[in-house]
Short mmCIF file of C-alpha atoms in Angstrom, two decimals:
data_model
loop_
_atom_site.label_atom_id
_atom_site.label_comp_id
_atom_site.label_asym_id
_atom_site.label_seq_id
_atom_site.Cartn_x
_atom_site.Cartn_y
_atom_site.Cartn_z
CA UNK A 26 -23.71 61.43 32.33
CA UNK A 27 -24.90 57.86 32.16
CA UNK A 28 -22.40 55.33 30.59
CA UNK A 29 -24.04 51.67 30.19
CA UNK A 30 -21.56 48.76 29.83
CA UNK A 31 -22.43 46.47 27.05
CA UNK A 32 -22.34 42.97 27.31
CA UNK A 33 -20.85 40.82 24.63
CA UNK A 34 -22.40 37.84 23.27
CA UNK A 35 -20.49 36.67 20.15
CA UNK A 36 -17.93 38.06 17.63
CA UNK A 37 -15.79 36.89 14.51
CA UNK A 38 -14.22 37.84 11.51
CA UNK A 39 -15.08 36.80 8.10
CA UNK A 40 -12.12 37.31 6.13
CA UNK A 41 -11.80 36.60 2.41
CA UNK A 42 -10.82 33.09 0.80
CA UNK A 43 -7.51 32.17 -0.27
CA UNK A 44 -7.70 30.34 -3.07
CA UNK A 45 -4.85 29.85 -5.37
CA UNK A 46 -2.20 32.11 -3.93
CA UNK A 47 -2.40 31.32 0.06
CA UNK A 48 0.72 33.55 0.89
CA UNK A 49 0.55 37.37 0.83
CA UNK A 50 4.08 37.19 0.38
CA UNK A 51 3.88 35.55 -2.93
CA UNK A 52 0.67 37.64 -3.71
CA UNK A 53 3.29 40.87 -3.11
CA UNK A 54 6.05 39.11 -5.45
CA UNK A 55 3.45 38.22 -8.13
CA UNK A 56 1.89 41.83 -8.22
CA UNK A 57 5.60 43.47 -8.41
CA UNK A 58 5.73 40.88 -10.83
CA UNK A 59 2.93 42.06 -12.93
CA UNK A 60 3.44 45.91 -12.39
CA UNK A 61 6.74 45.56 -14.43
CA UNK A 62 5.47 43.43 -17.19
CA UNK A 63 2.96 45.91 -17.35
CA UNK A 64 5.28 48.79 -17.61
CA UNK A 65 7.53 47.03 -19.95
CA UNK A 66 4.40 46.49 -22.39
CA UNK A 67 3.39 50.31 -22.37
CA UNK A 68 6.73 50.79 -23.25
CA UNK A 69 7.00 48.31 -26.02
CA UNK A 70 4.03 49.76 -27.04
CA UNK A 71 4.70 53.32 -27.27
CA UNK A 72 8.27 52.69 -28.96
CA UNK A 73 6.37 50.93 -32.12
CA UNK A 74 3.14 52.85 -32.52
CA UNK A 75 3.24 56.35 -32.85
CA UNK A 76 1.29 57.38 -30.01
CA UNK A 77 2.57 60.04 -27.52
CA UNK A 78 4.18 58.69 -24.16
CA UNK A 79 1.56 60.60 -21.90
CA UNK A 80 -1.24 58.88 -23.44
CA UNK A 81 0.64 55.34 -22.87
CA UNK A 82 1.20 56.19 -19.27
CA UNK A 83 -1.92 57.38 -18.53
CA UNK A 84 -3.41 54.26 -19.61
CA UNK A 85 -1.14 52.46 -17.29
CA UNK A 86 -1.76 54.47 -14.49
CA UNK A 87 -5.62 53.69 -15.05
CA UNK A 88 -4.83 50.35 -15.22
CA UNK A 89 -2.61 49.85 -12.28
CA UNK A 90 -5.05 51.78 -10.29
CA UNK A 91 -7.91 49.22 -11.19
CA UNK A 92 -5.94 46.76 -10.35
CA UNK A 93 -4.80 48.17 -6.83
CA UNK A 94 -8.58 48.45 -5.76
CA UNK A 95 -9.44 45.32 -6.73
CA UNK A 96 -7.15 43.34 -5.20
CA UNK A 97 -7.76 45.45 -2.08
CA UNK A 98 -11.60 44.75 -2.26
CA UNK A 99 -11.61 41.38 -2.81
CA UNK A 100 -8.65 40.27 -1.12
CA UNK A 101 -7.36 42.02 1.49
CA UNK A 102 -10.37 43.61 2.90
CA UNK A 103 -12.26 41.36 5.93
CA UNK A 104 -15.16 42.62 8.50
CA UNK A 105 -15.32 42.12 12.07
CA UNK A 106 -19.13 41.30 12.92
CA UNK A 107 -19.84 42.35 17.18
CA UNK A 108 -23.16 41.12 18.66
CA UNK A 109 -23.67 42.59 21.85
CA UNK A 110 -26.62 42.84 23.67
CA UNK A 111 -27.99 46.31 21.95
CA UNK A 112 -26.26 46.33 18.42
CA UNK A 113 -24.83 44.89 15.80
CA UNK A 114 -21.25 46.38 14.93
CA UNK A 115 -19.70 46.25 11.66
CA UNK A 116 -15.80 46.96 11.51
CA UNK A 117 -13.74 46.73 8.14
CA UNK A 118 -10.45 45.17 8.44
CA UNK A 119 -7.82 46.20 6.32
CA UNK A 120 -4.56 44.63 7.11
CA UNK A 121 -3.50 46.06 10.53
CA UNK A 122 -6.33 48.57 9.77
CA UNK A 123 -9.76 48.78 11.82
CA UNK A 124 -12.34 51.09 10.53
CA UNK A 125 -15.96 51.27 12.46
CA UNK A 126 -18.64 51.30 9.64
CA UNK A 127 -21.90 50.68 11.21
CA UNK A 128 -23.75 50.38 15.08
CA UNK A 129 -26.94 48.82 13.97
CA UNK A 130 -29.66 48.67 16.99
CA UNK A 131 -31.25 45.18 17.49
CA UNK A 132 -34.06 46.57 18.56
CA UNK A 133 -35.30 47.84 15.04
CA UNK A 134 -34.00 44.45 13.62
CA UNK A 135 -36.95 42.76 11.61
CA UNK A 136 -35.65 40.35 9.04
CA UNK A 137 -32.81 37.67 8.51
CA UNK A 138 -32.18 35.69 5.65
CA UNK A 139 -31.06 34.89 2.09
CA UNK A 140 -30.10 38.32 -0.08
CA UNK A 141 -32.43 39.33 -3.24
CA UNK A 142 -30.99 40.59 -6.40
CA UNK A 143 -32.66 43.59 -6.03
CA UNK A 144 -31.45 44.56 -2.54
CA UNK A 145 -28.77 47.27 -2.73
CA UNK A 146 -26.40 47.39 -0.17
CA UNK A 147 -23.03 48.74 1.17
CA UNK A 148 -20.51 46.23 0.66
CA UNK A 149 -20.50 44.21 4.35
CA UNK A 150 -19.86 40.71 2.71
CA UNK A 151 -16.88 38.72 1.66
CA UNK A 152 -16.97 35.96 -1.19
CA UNK A 153 -19.83 36.21 -3.67
CA UNK A 154 -22.83 37.97 -3.42
CA UNK A 155 -25.04 35.19 -3.81
CA UNK A 156 -23.40 33.95 -0.45
CA UNK A 157 -24.26 36.93 1.73
CA UNK A 158 -27.13 37.23 4.59
CA UNK A 159 -29.86 40.16 3.98
CA UNK A 160 -30.46 41.30 7.44
CA UNK A 161 -33.03 44.24 7.27
CA UNK A 162 -32.71 47.24 10.23
CA UNK A 163 -35.16 50.10 10.36
CA UNK A 164 -36.17 49.20 6.97
CA UNK A 165 -32.69 49.55 5.43
CA UNK A 166 -31.22 46.29 4.09
CA UNK A 167 -27.54 45.23 4.52
CA UNK A 168 -25.49 42.25 3.24
CA UNK A 169 -23.22 40.84 5.62
CA UNK A 170 -21.30 37.36 5.99
CA UNK A 171 -21.77 36.17 9.17
CA UNK A 172 -20.82 32.42 10.53
CA UNK A 173 -23.67 30.15 11.39
CA UNK A 174 -23.41 30.65 15.16
CA UNK A 175 -24.03 34.44 14.59
CA UNK A 176 -26.32 34.00 11.80
CA UNK A 177 -28.88 31.81 14.14
CA UNK A 178 -28.28 34.28 17.13
CA UNK A 179 -29.01 36.96 14.59
CA UNK A 180 -32.98 35.31 13.61
CA UNK A 181 -33.55 34.27 17.01
CA UNK A 182 -32.84 38.56 17.96
CA UNK A 183 -35.42 39.24 14.93
CA UNK A 184 -38.34 37.42 16.15
#
């Protein structure tokens, strides 16, 4: 079996911007306080109104689940883009955990540019959708958030 070594051209990480809360420790404490506050409100709500506590707990857990998904998706998830001589590899980063998502062949890369509103793509970018870059590989569009250097290299390869 033939094994080929890949030549690394560029690698970079795209992480969410920390706006108001810059520390993960402060975020953890705020989330803990918010959970306790939500539990307290639900208990007060259940004692005042004649609603069974099971429904209140169900609403509580659904609310906490939605909050957790939003924090993980928009605050903790980043991406690593690795450009080799034959592929663009996209890895998802959550904390210390890495997951390999895609390996896109560069010989099928056809377009790199701004994203259109109608493009449906898995979430491979951080920040706002309007700031993402659209790459088209084998007729399928992907939205990513590369830095300026990686974007230039992808534009050169798409020609």
